[in-house]
mmCIF file of C-alpha atoms and ligand atoms in Angstrom:
data_model
loop_
_atom_site.group_PDB
_atom_site.id
_atom_site.type_symbol
_atom_site.label_atom_id
_atom_site.label_comp_id
_atom_site.label_asym_id
_atom_site.label_seq_id
_atom_site.Cartn_x
_atom_site.Cartn_y
_atom_site.Cartn_z
ATOM 1 C CA MET K 1064 66.789 -10.746 45.364
ATOM 2 C CA THR K 1065 68.849 -13.636 45.115
ATOM 3 C CA HIS K 1066 70.463 -14.820 48.465
ATOM 4 C CA ARG K 1067 74.142 -16.617 48.912
ATOM 5 C CA ILE K 1068 73.759 -19.469 50.194
ATOM 6 C CA GLY K 1069 76.620 -21.991 51.394
ATOM 7 C CA ILE K 1070 75.249 -26.016 50.623
ATOM 8 C CA ILE K 1071 76.989 -29.179 53.277
ATOM 9 C CA GLY K 1072 74.358 -31.620 51.639
ATOM 10 C CA GLY K 1073 77.077 -33.885 54.299
ATOM 11 C CA ASP K 1074 76.836 -37.350 55.045
ATOM 12 C CA GLY K 1075 73.902 -40.419 54.448
ATOM 13 C CA ILE K 1076 70.812 -39.244 53.557
ATOM 14 C CA GLY K 1077 72.182 -35.263 53.737
ATOM 15 C CA PRO K 1078 72.593 -35.116 50.970
ATOM 16 C CA GLU K 1079 69.421 -36.429 49.405
ATOM 17 C CA VAL K 1080 67.301 -34.760 52.646
ATOM 18 C CA ILE K 1081 68.995 -31.617 51.227
ATOM 19 C CA ALA K 1082 68.305 -31.268 47.345
ATOM 20 C CA GLU K 1083 64.766 -31.814 48.067
ATOM 21 C CA GLY K 1084 64.872 -29.271 50.520
ATOM 22 C CA LEU K 1085 66.657 -26.600 47.263
ATOM 23 C CA LYS K 1086 63.983 -28.128 44.553
ATOM 24 C CA VAL K 1087 60.706 -27.021 47.548
ATOM 25 C CA ILE K 1088 62.015 -23.216 47.995
ATOM 26 C CA GLY K 1089 63.134 -22.891 43.910
ATOM 27 C CA ALA K 1090 59.325 -24.210 42.884
ATOM 28 C CA ALA K 1091 58.503 -21.315 46.430
ATOM 29 C CA GLY K 1092 59.946 -19.335 44.137
ATOM 30 C CA VAL K 1093 62.875 -17.966 46.302
ATOM 31 C CA SER K 1094 65.995 -17.329 43.827
ATOM 32 C CA LEU K 1095 69.376 -19.209 45.623
ATOM 33 C CA GLU K 1096 72.607 -18.088 44.395
ATOM 34 C CA THR K 1097 74.529 -22.299 46.243
ATOM 35 C CA VAL K 1098 77.824 -22.133 46.227
ATOM 36 C CA ASP K 1099 78.497 -26.087 47.593
ATOM 37 C CA TYR K 1100 81.216 -27.387 50.155
ATOM 38 C CA ASP K 1101 82.080 -31.095 50.151
ATOM 39 C CA LEU K 1102 82.559 -30.985 54.233
ATOM 40 C CA GLY K 1103 81.659 -34.089 56.510
ATOM 41 C CA GLY K 1104 82.701 -37.566 57.256
ATOM 42 C CA ALA K 1105 82.977 -39.042 53.161
ATOM 43 C CA ARG K 1106 85.519 -36.255 52.454
ATOM 44 C CA TYR K 1107 87.356 -37.003 55.734
ATOM 45 C CA GLY K 1108 87.825 -40.665 54.370
ATOM 46 C CA ARG K 1109 89.066 -39.141 51.293
ATOM 47 C CA ASP K 1110 91.906 -35.981 52.224
ATOM 48 C CA GLN K 1111 91.281 -35.830 56.335
ATOM 49 C CA THR K 1112 90.074 -32.022 55.398
ATOM 50 C CA VAL K 1113 87.333 -31.494 58.809
ATOM 51 C CA LEU K 1114 86.855 -28.020 58.619
ATOM 52 C CA PRO K 1115 89.746 -25.369 57.577
ATOM 53 C CA ASN K 1116 89.836 -22.140 58.481
ATOM 54 C CA GLU K 1117 89.549 -20.647 55.640
ATOM 55 C CA ILE K 1118 85.889 -22.128 55.007
ATOM 56 C CA ILE K 1119 84.534 -20.478 57.984
ATOM 57 C CA ASP K 1120 86.037 -17.190 57.057
ATOM 58 C CA GLU K 1121 84.714 -17.224 53.290
ATOM 59 C CA TRP K 1122 81.093 -18.682 55.122
ATOM 60 C CA ARG K 1123 81.257 -14.734 57.179
ATOM 61 C CA ASP K 1124 80.414 -12.824 53.715
ATOM 62 C CA LEU K 1125 77.174 -15.240 52.900
ATOM 63 C CA ASP K 1126 73.125 -15.213 54.076
ATOM 64 C CA ALA K 1127 72.345 -18.445 55.285
ATOM 65 C CA LEU K 1128 73.976 -21.661 55.818
ATOM 66 C CA TYR K 1129 72.552 -25.061 54.618
ATOM 67 C CA LEU K 1130 73.157 -27.980 56.191
ATOM 68 C CA GLY K 1131 72.105 -31.875 55.559
ATOM 69 C CA ALA K 1132 73.436 -34.143 58.609
ATOM 70 C CA VAL K 1133 77.390 -35.410 58.828
ATOM 71 C CA GLY K 1134 78.708 -37.890 60.899
ATOM 72 C CA THR K 1135 79.183 -41.679 59.691
ATOM 73 C CA PRO K 1136 80.414 -45.494 61.717
ATOM 74 C CA GLU K 1137 83.820 -44.396 59.253
ATOM 75 C CA VAL K 1138 85.145 -42.106 61.266
ATOM 76 C CA PRO K 1139 85.499 -42.010 65.506
ATOM 77 C CA PRO K 1140 82.684 -40.516 66.245
ATOM 78 C CA GLY K 1141 82.697 -36.848 68.144
ATOM 79 C CA LEU K 1142 86.450 -36.618 64.626
ATOM 80 C CA ILE K 1143 82.947 -34.535 62.298
ATOM 81 C CA GLU K 1144 80.013 -33.493 65.004
ATOM 82 C CA ARG K 1145 82.643 -31.522 67.239
ATOM 83 C CA GLY K 1146 85.782 -31.144 64.318
ATOM 84 C CA LEU K 1147 82.919 -29.394 62.321
ATOM 85 C CA LEU K 1148 79.402 -29.194 63.750
ATOM 86 C CA LEU K 1149 79.952 -27.527 66.434
ATOM 87 C CA LYS K 1150 83.104 -26.170 65.529
ATOM 88 C CA MET K 1151 80.109 -24.037 63.169
ATOM 89 C CA ARG K 1152 77.682 -23.063 66.030
ATOM 90 C CA PHE K 1153 80.871 -21.983 67.997
ATOM 91 C CA ALA K 1154 83.128 -19.911 65.329
ATOM 92 C CA LEU K 1155 79.596 -18.277 64.682
ATOM 93 C CA ASP K 1156 78.415 -17.873 67.571
ATOM 94 C CA LEU K 1157 75.167 -18.983 66.072
ATOM 95 C CA TYR K 1158 74.212 -19.011 70.327
ATOM 96 C CA VAL K 1159 70.588 -20.219 70.436
ATOM 97 C CA ASN K 1160 69.050 -23.486 68.823
ATOM 98 C CA LEU K 1161 65.852 -22.735 66.977
ATOM 99 C CA ARG K 1162 63.398 -25.977 67.095
ATOM 100 C CA PRO K 1163 60.164 -26.054 66.677
ATOM 101 C CA PHE K 1164 57.598 -29.020 66.728
ATOM 102 C CA THR K 1165 53.739 -29.244 65.422
ATOM 103 C CA TYR K 1166 51.873 -31.356 65.285
ATOM 104 C CA ALA K 1167 47.551 -30.885 65.317
ATOM 105 C CA GLU K 1168 47.137 -34.564 65.718
ATOM 106 C CA ASN K 1169 48.899 -34.158 69.136
ATOM 107 C CA ASN K 1170 47.276 -30.667 70.389
ATOM 108 C CA ILE K 1171 51.090 -29.909 69.549
ATOM 109 C CA ASP K 1172 52.788 -26.753 69.082
ATOM 110 C CA PHE K 1173 56.039 -25.388 70.871
ATOM 111 C CA CYS K 1174 60.171 -24.500 70.557
ATOM 112 C CA VAL K 1175 62.636 -26.002 72.324
ATOM 113 C CA VAL K 1176 64.609 -23.095 72.195
ATOM 114 C CA ARG K 1177 68.012 -24.995 72.977
ATOM 115 C CA GLU K 1178 70.694 -22.753 74.270
ATOM 116 C CA ASN K 1179 73.933 -23.415 71.763
ATOM 117 C CA THR K 1180 77.336 -23.233 72.519
ATOM 118 C CA GLU K 1181 78.274 -23.647 76.504
ATOM 119 C CA GLY K 1182 77.464 -26.585 78.425
ATOM 120 C CA SER K 1183 78.962 -30.182 78.011
ATOM 121 C CA TYR K 1184 79.782 -29.070 74.660
ATOM 122 C CA ALA K 1185 81.431 -26.584 74.973
ATOM 123 C CA GLY K 1186 84.957 -29.008 75.516
ATOM 124 C CA GLU K 1187 86.201 -29.029 78.547
ATOM 125 C CA GLY K 1188 87.227 -31.674 79.888
ATOM 126 C CA GLY K 1189 90.290 -34.157 78.780
ATOM 127 C CA VAL K 1190 91.692 -37.344 80.050
ATOM 128 C CA LEU K 1191 94.778 -38.649 82.061
ATOM 129 C CA ARG K 1192 96.710 -41.710 82.208
ATOM 130 C CA GLN K 1193 94.491 -42.884 79.134
ATOM 131 C CA GLY K 1194 94.085 -46.811 78.333
ATOM 132 C CA THR K 1195 95.817 -47.689 81.806
ATOM 133 C CA LYS K 1196 93.361 -48.918 84.483
ATOM 134 C CA ASN K 1197 94.283 -45.666 86.622
ATOM 135 C CA GLU K 1198 93.120 -44.109 83.456
ATOM 136 C CA ILE K 1199 90.432 -39.796 84.194
ATOM 137 C CA ALA K 1200 87.808 -38.829 82.258
ATOM 138 C CA THR K 1201 86.206 -35.519 82.738
ATOM 139 C CA GLN K 1202 84.029 -33.776 81.205
ATOM 140 C CA GLY K 1203 82.677 -30.888 82.980
ATOM 141 C CA SER K 1204 79.668 -27.963 81.678
ATOM 142 C CA VAL K 1205 80.560 -24.814 81.057
ATOM 143 C CA ASN K 1206 77.726 -22.431 81.871
ATOM 144 C CA THR K 1207 78.679 -18.436 81.651
ATOM 145 C CA ARG K 1208 76.518 -15.688 83.389
ATOM 146 C CA MET K 1209 76.513 -13.942 79.382
ATOM 147 C CA GLY K 1210 75.683 -16.915 77.450
ATOM 148 C CA VAL K 1211 72.602 -17.875 79.661
ATOM 149 C CA GLU K 1212 71.321 -14.845 79.318
ATOM 150 C CA ARG K 1213 71.108 -13.687 75.845
ATOM 151 C CA CYS K 1214 69.411 -17.212 75.740
ATOM 152 C CA ILE K 1215 66.367 -17.163 77.748
ATOM 153 C CA ARG K 1216 66.348 -13.161 76.417
ATOM 154 C CA PHE K 1217 65.346 -14.645 72.559
ATOM 155 C CA ALA K 1218 63.142 -17.368 74.239
ATOM 156 C CA PHE K 1219 61.692 -14.628 76.748
ATOM 157 C CA ASP K 1220 61.086 -12.450 73.273
ATOM 158 C CA LEU K 1221 59.847 -15.444 71.831
ATOM 159 C CA ALA K 1222 56.906 -16.198 74.620
ATOM 160 C CA ALA K 1223 56.094 -12.954 74.502
ATOM 161 C CA SER K 1224 55.946 -12.324 70.637
ATOM 162 C CA ARG K 1225 53.199 -16.540 70.678
ATOM 163 C CA ARG K 1226 50.840 -17.304 74.111
ATOM 164 C CA GLY K 1227 53.439 -15.767 76.153
ATOM 165 C CA HIS K 1228 54.201 -19.171 78.574
ATOM 166 C CA LEU K 1229 57.502 -19.769 79.160
ATOM 167 C CA THR K 1230 59.268 -22.740 80.558
ATOM 168 C CA LEU K 1231 62.174 -23.315 82.073
ATOM 169 C CA VAL K 1232 63.941 -26.792 81.207
ATOM 170 C CA HIS K 1233 67.384 -28.157 84.221
ATOM 171 C CA LYS K 1234 68.109 -30.481 86.399
ATOM 172 C CA THR K 1235 68.480 -28.153 89.538
ATOM 173 C CA ASN K 1236 67.610 -31.043 92.047
ATOM 174 C CA VAL K 1237 71.075 -32.906 91.826
ATOM 175 C CA LEU K 1238 73.031 -30.111 88.940
ATOM 176 C CA THR K 1239 73.406 -27.326 91.454
ATOM 177 C CA PHE K 1240 76.055 -25.393 90.375
ATOM 178 C CA ALA K 1241 74.586 -24.564 87.467
ATOM 179 C CA GLY K 1242 70.407 -25.661 87.532
ATOM 180 C CA ASP K 1243 71.608 -22.626 89.816
ATOM 181 C CA LEU K 1244 72.979 -20.187 87.276
ATOM 182 C CA TRP K 1245 70.284 -21.118 84.558
ATOM 183 C CA GLU K 1246 67.458 -20.297 88.114
ATOM 184 C CA ARG K 1247 68.191 -17.217 88.892
ATOM 185 C CA THR K 1248 69.396 -15.560 85.786
ATOM 186 C CA PHE K 1249 65.544 -16.799 84.300
ATOM 187 C CA ASN K 1250 64.317 -15.321 86.837
ATOM 188 C CA GLU K 1251 66.124 -11.975 87.039
ATOM 189 C CA VAL K 1252 65.420 -11.960 83.102
ATOM 190 C CA ALA K 1253 60.969 -12.668 84.073
ATOM 191 C CA GLU K 1254 60.573 -9.381 85.814
ATOM 192 C CA GLU K 1255 61.574 -7.739 82.840
ATOM 193 C CA TYR K 1256 58.509 -10.085 80.846
ATOM 194 C CA PRO K 1257 55.361 -8.898 83.831
ATOM 195 C CA GLN K 1258 53.471 -10.990 79.879
ATOM 196 C CA VAL K 1259 54.980 -14.033 80.878
ATOM 197 C CA GLU K 1260 53.792 -16.703 82.014
ATOM 198 C CA THR K 1261 57.037 -18.851 83.299
ATOM 199 C CA ALA K 1262 57.034 -22.482 84.896
ATOM 200 C CA TYR K 1263 59.616 -25.091 85.494
ATOM 201 C CA ASN K 1264 60.178 -28.586 84.770
ATOM 202 C CA HIS K 1265 62.925 -30.609 86.243
ATOM 203 C CA VAL K 1266 64.122 -32.432 82.665
ATOM 204 C CA ASP K 1267 63.356 -36.618 83.057
ATOM 205 C CA ALA K 1268 59.839 -35.225 84.752
ATOM 206 C CA ALA K 1269 60.091 -33.250 81.460
ATOM 207 C CA CYS K 1270 60.181 -36.785 79.018
ATOM 208 C CA ILE K 1271 56.352 -37.984 80.631
ATOM 209 C CA TYR K 1272 54.730 -34.211 79.511
ATOM 210 C CA PHE K 1273 56.065 -34.419 76.217
ATOM 211 C CA VAL K 1274 54.834 -37.765 75.507
ATOM 212 C CA GLN K 1275 51.364 -37.973 78.073
ATOM 213 C CA THR K 1276 50.525 -34.149 77.556
ATOM 214 C CA PRO K 1277 52.526 -31.909 75.521
ATOM 215 C CA ASN K 1278 49.689 -29.415 74.963
ATOM 216 C CA GLN K 1279 51.006 -27.688 78.306
ATOM 217 C CA TYR K 1280 54.387 -26.767 76.434
ATOM 218 C CA ASP K 1281 54.042 -22.384 74.249
ATOM 219 C CA VAL K 1282 57.870 -22.580 74.369
ATOM 220 C CA ILE K 1283 60.911 -23.998 76.628
ATOM 221 C CA VAL K 1284 64.368 -22.737 76.982
ATOM 222 C CA THR K 1285 67.012 -25.198 78.491
ATOM 223 C CA ASP K 1286 70.965 -26.304 78.138
ATOM 224 C CA ASN K 1287 72.326 -27.508 75.245
ATOM 225 C CA LEU K 1288 72.802 -31.007 77.257
ATOM 226 C CA PHE K 1289 68.956 -31.415 77.399
ATOM 227 C CA GLY K 1290 68.074 -29.866 74.685
ATOM 228 C CA ASP K 1291 69.277 -31.966 72.387
ATOM 229 C CA ILE K 1292 68.132 -35.219 73.590
ATOM 230 C CA LEU K 1293 64.049 -33.327 74.281
ATOM 231 C CA THR K 1294 64.497 -31.883 70.684
ATOM 232 C CA ASP K 1295 64.730 -35.813 68.979
ATOM 233 C CA LEU K 1296 61.929 -36.999 71.357
ATOM 234 C CA GLY K 1297 59.961 -34.217 70.287
ATOM 235 C CA GLY K 1298 60.614 -34.937 67.193
ATOM 236 C CA ALA K 1299 59.194 -38.623 67.691
ATOM 237 C CA ILE K 1300 56.116 -36.831 69.006
ATOM 238 C CA SER K 1301 55.654 -35.021 66.823
ATOM 239 C CA GLY K 1302 55.281 -37.402 62.742
ATOM 240 C CA GLY K 1303 58.108 -38.419 63.518
ATOM 241 C CA ILE K 1304 62.309 -37.561 63.384
ATOM 242 C CA GLY K 1305 61.738 -36.621 59.363
ATOM 243 C CA MET K 1306 59.747 -33.776 60.905
ATOM 244 C CA ALA K 1307 62.088 -32.329 63.132
ATOM 245 C CA ALA K 1308 63.169 -29.193 62.028
ATOM 246 C CA SER K 1309 65.905 -26.619 63.801
ATOM 247 C CA ALA K 1310 67.887 -23.472 63.140
ATOM 248 C CA ASN K 1311 71.293 -22.509 64.240
ATOM 249 C CA LEU K 1312 70.530 -18.706 65.315
ATOM 250 C CA ASN K 1313 73.045 -15.722 65.636
ATOM 251 C CA PRO K 1314 70.091 -14.225 66.762
ATOM 252 C CA SER K 1315 72.408 -10.400 66.661
ATOM 253 C CA ARG K 1316 72.946 -11.476 62.234
ATOM 254 C CA THR K 1317 76.560 -10.435 62.441
ATOM 255 C CA GLY K 1318 77.388 -12.907 60.222
ATOM 256 C CA PRO K 1319 75.998 -16.146 59.094
ATOM 257 C CA SER K 1320 72.801 -19.119 61.162
ATOM 258 C CA MET K 1321 72.489 -21.940 60.342
ATOM 259 C CA PHE K 1322 70.372 -24.581 59.763
ATOM 260 C CA GLU K 1323 69.605 -28.286 58.935
ATOM 261 C CA PRO K 1324 67.337 -31.004 60.117
ATOM 262 C CA VAL K 1325 66.953 -32.477 64.389
ATOM 263 C CA HIS K 1326 67.946 -35.997 63.043
ATOM 264 C CA GLY K 1327 71.492 -36.704 61.800
ATOM 265 C CA SER K 1328 72.885 -38.625 59.084
ATOM 266 C CA ALA K 1329 70.770 -41.862 59.304
ATOM 267 C CA PRO K 1330 73.403 -44.375 57.857
ATOM 268 C CA ASP K 1331 70.642 -47.095 57.790
ATOM 269 C CA ILE K 1332 68.558 -45.065 55.150
ATOM 270 C CA ALA K 1333 71.095 -43.699 53.969
ATOM 271 C CA GLY K 1334 71.192 -44.617 49.890
ATOM 272 C CA GLN K 1335 67.760 -46.276 49.856
ATOM 273 C CA GLY K 1336 65.644 -43.043 48.469
ATOM 274 C CA ILE K 1337 63.122 -43.529 52.308
ATOM 275 C CA ALA K 1338 64.356 -40.504 54.271
ATOM 276 C CA ASN K 1339 61.768 -37.956 54.855
ATOM 277 C CA PRO K 1340 62.707 -34.836 53.068
ATOM 278 C CA THR K 1341 60.188 -33.141 55.449
ATOM 279 C CA ALA K 1342 63.311 -32.245 58.656
ATOM 280 C CA ALA K 1343 65.316 -30.418 56.002
ATOM 281 C CA ILE K 1344 62.257 -29.233 53.881
ATOM 282 C CA LEU K 1345 61.107 -27.869 57.181
ATOM 283 C CA SER K 1346 64.959 -26.383 58.124
ATOM 284 C CA GLY K 1347 64.478 -24.508 54.649
ATOM 285 C CA ALA K 1348 61.525 -22.603 54.735
ATOM 286 C CA MET K 1349 63.372 -20.881 58.571
ATOM 287 C CA MET K 1350 65.990 -20.144 56.660
ATOM 288 C CA LEU K 1351 63.314 -18.264 54.230
ATOM 289 C CA ASP K 1352 61.820 -16.744 57.545
ATOM 290 C CA PHE K 1353 65.179 -15.404 58.863
ATOM 291 C CA LEU K 1354 66.003 -14.017 55.434
ATOM 292 C CA GLY K 1355 62.608 -12.321 54.922
ATOM 293 C CA GLU K 1356 61.169 -14.046 52.394
ATOM 294 C CA ASN K 1357 57.806 -15.582 54.969
ATOM 295 C CA ASP K 1358 55.210 -15.380 52.875
ATOM 296 C CA ALA K 1359 57.240 -17.944 50.722
ATOM 297 C CA ALA K 1360 58.192 -20.328 53.929
ATOM 298 C CA ASN K 1361 54.448 -19.594 55.644
ATOM 299 C CA ARG K 1362 53.462 -21.686 52.816
ATOM 300 C CA ILE K 1363 56.154 -24.157 52.269
ATOM 301 C CA LYS K 1364 55.533 -24.938 56.142
ATOM 302 C CA GLU K 1365 51.232 -24.494 55.743
ATOM 303 C CA VAL K 1366 52.212 -27.479 52.836
ATOM 304 C CA CYS K 1367 54.583 -30.001 54.756
ATOM 305 C CA ALA K 1368 50.786 -29.857 57.537
ATOM 306 C CA ASP K 1369 49.029 -31.592 55.359
ATOM 307 C CA PRO K 1370 48.926 -35.478 55.881
ATOM 308 C CA LYS K 1371 48.653 -35.744 51.825
ATOM 309 C CA VAL K 1372 51.874 -34.383 51.619
ATOM 310 C CA GLN K 1373 53.733 -37.932 53.534
ATOM 311 C CA VAL K 1374 54.182 -40.480 50.718
ATOM 312 C CA GLN K 1375 56.014 -42.610 49.946
ATOM 313 C CA GLY K 1376 59.999 -41.671 49.741
ATOM 314 C CA THR K 1377 62.288 -39.508 49.908
ATOM 315 C CA GLU K 1378 61.457 -37.593 46.253
ATOM 316 C CA ALA K 1379 57.800 -38.891 46.111
ATOM 317 C CA ILE K 1380 57.262 -36.276 48.995
ATOM 318 C CA GLY K 1381 59.747 -34.192 47.652
ATOM 319 C CA ASP K 1382 57.589 -33.495 44.300
ATOM 320 C CA ALA K 1383 53.961 -33.294 45.985
ATOM 321 C CA ILE K 1384 55.631 -30.238 48.208
ATOM 322 C CA ALA K 1385 56.474 -28.841 45.232
ATOM 323 C CA GLU K 1386 54.012 -29.307 43.879
ATOM 324 C CA ARG K 1387 51.283 -27.705 46.343
ATOM 325 C CA VAL K 1388 54.215 -25.041 47.086
ATOM 326 C CA SER K 1389 54.234 -23.174 43.593
HETATM 327 P P1 NAD C 980 69.721 -40.652 63.262
HETATM 328 O O1 NAD C 980 69.369 -39.292 64.102
HETATM 329 O O2 NAD C 980 70.311 -39.866 61.633
HETATM 330 O O3 NAD C 980 69.237 -41.490 63.455
HETATM 331 C C1 NAD C 980 68.329 -41.664 64.328
HETATM 332 C C2 NAD C 980 66.885 -43.078 63.900
HETATM 333 O O4 NAD C 980 65.951 -42.212 62.296
HETATM 334 C C3 NAD C 980 67.289 -43.676 62.909
HETATM 335 O O5 NAD C 980 67.170 -44.653 63.748
HETATM 336 C C4 NAD C 980 67.294 -43.355 61.644
HETATM 337 O O6 NAD C 980 66.996 -44.302 59.971
HETATM 338 C C5 NAD C 980 65.855 -42.109 61.952
HETATM 339 N N1 NAD C 980 65.590 -40.995 60.907
HETATM 340 C C6 NAD C 980 66.288 -40.286 60.644
HETATM 341 N N2 NAD C 980 66.592 -39.470 59.774
HETATM 342 C C7 NAD C 980 65.156 -39.567 59.399
HETATM 343 C C8 NAD C 980 64.345 -38.777 57.781
HETATM 344 N N3 NAD C 980 64.908 -37.513 57.605
HETATM 345 N N4 NAD C 980 63.790 -39.743 57.781
HETATM 346 C C9 NAD C 980 63.068 -41.242 58.135
HETATM 347 N N5 NAD C 980 63.997 -41.906 59.202
HETATM 348 C C10 NAD C 980 64.772 -41.016 60.055
HETATM 349 O O7 NAD C 980 71.127 -40.492 64.383
HETATM 350 P P2 NAD C 980 72.453 -41.439 65.157
HETATM 351 O O8 NAD C 980 71.658 -43.151 63.873
HETATM 352 O O9 NAD C 980 72.406 -41.756 66.263
HETATM 353 O O10 NAD C 980 73.165 -41.137 64.379
HETATM 354 C C11 NAD C 980 73.494 -40.971 62.702
HETATM 355 C C12 NAD C 980 75.246 -40.259 62.925
HETATM 356 O O11 NAD C 980 74.381 -39.131 62.325
HETATM 357 C C13 NAD C 980 76.260 -40.385 63.416
HETATM 358 O O12 NAD C 980 76.836 -39.551 62.884
HETATM 359 C C14 NAD C 980 75.715 -38.784 64.791
HETATM 360 O O13 NAD C 980 76.785 -38.307 65.201
HETATM 361 C C15 NAD C 980 75.673 -38.314 62.990
HETATM 362 N N6 NAD C 980 74.465 -36.673 63.618
HETATM 363 C C16 NAD C 980 74.342 -35.820 62.931
HETATM 364 C C17 NAD C 980 73.656 -35.095 63.039
HETATM 365 C C18 NAD C 980 73.830 -33.010 62.319
HETATM 366 O O14 NAD C 980 74.787 -33.385 61.017
HETATM 367 N N7 NAD C 980 73.491 -32.475 62.937
HETATM 368 C C19 NAD C 980 72.360 -35.475 64.003
HETATM 369 C C20 NAD C 980 72.550 -35.826 64.637
HETATM 370 C C21 NAD C 980 73.130 -36.787 64.305
HETATM 371 C C1 IPM C 981 72.178 -32.001 67.094
HETATM 372 C C2 IPM C 981 72.802 -33.061 66.805
HETATM 373 C C3 IPM C 981 74.024 -32.390 67.006
HETATM 374 C C4 IPM C 981 74.292 -31.729 68.426
HETATM 375 C C5 IPM C 981 76.006 -33.525 67.082
HETATM 376 C C6 IPM C 981 75.803 -34.528 65.920
HETATM 377 C C7 IPM C 981 76.768 -32.919 67.499
HETATM 378 O O1 IPM C 981 72.463 -34.432 67.591
HETATM 379 O O2 IPM C 981 72.010 -31.887 66.467
HETATM 380 O O3 IPM C 981 70.962 -32.538 67.765
HETATM 381 O O4 IPM C 981 74.396 -33.145 69.432
HETATM 382 O O5 IPM C 981 74.351 -31.052 69.123
HETATM 383 MN MN1 MN C 982 70.481 -34.253 68.291
#
């Protein structure tokens, strides 16, 4: 069976790492029909295109989207990130951002379930009197019972299928309105999952435990911004950000889900052939899992965990992994 996949290489190291991901998927014997989309900061620089609605409509018929990274220093911050990446996540209702971390050396095997459509990412806020000495900027956080609950339910289901432990991470001691909604929803849903043991960490303390005792975690559920920050830290403690994969899921499968590494376009190392493509390759494996290609996905994950494939260079790592999965 051939899967139809939209490819957005994007900017910086994005196209470099996606090329290796596609190489490995091919070597694992999965056949993809790919449709390329030239989008990101570079495309914006040429003709001011960010993400037209017609493209989103085209994507609705695809099986999945596979994205490298977007954003360049030449384009004002947020323009591409909000206009392309967040627009994708919101328009396709990719409400779970699943970010797994495994690293035998540090006894790490946990998943972060990050709420992906609300919180401070929702875009609530604005400016008044911009550029004057009386200017005001507000940037609120949107938390709906529906949005929080569907994400928490996904996390409980995931925990029930793993080691049966789920930690809510928030900042209920300061963010009392949003924190209360998250905590009450979490505790109510927990009643339906007696087999899942629960815990709560304030996000600042979670940063300590990530570094010092990461083996206390099985599944973590958290809001959009905390999840963003914690998952870069998750990468750093699990072999580096170049190893951290992620899936932006529409669990109800009413449209395509999107798969991308946790990292960005890394302009500091772009074009040098030194980016680690493992995060993109593992994101490709998450895509294959979601498409039902579980054998190929498992083989790729197994090979990526072998320290022997961590050689020098983007292409060399891709080749080493491709050789072992075929
Ligand atoms: P970044 O993740 O691009 O880079 C942070 C650091 O990690 C850099 O030192 C970089 O060299 C290193 N790094 C990242 N990926 C690596 C890899 N595969 N191998 C080796 N080293 C790697 O974050 P940033 O510098 O804050 O952001 C750069 C741009 O990317 C910004 O425009 C940002 O908005 C964007 N961004 C996009 C995405 C995305 O498209 N999903 C994610 C994060 C950041
Ligand atoms: C990520 C990125 C994005 C986010 C940015 C680029 C919008 O940092 O995928 O982690 O904050 O979600
Ligand atoms: Mn991030």
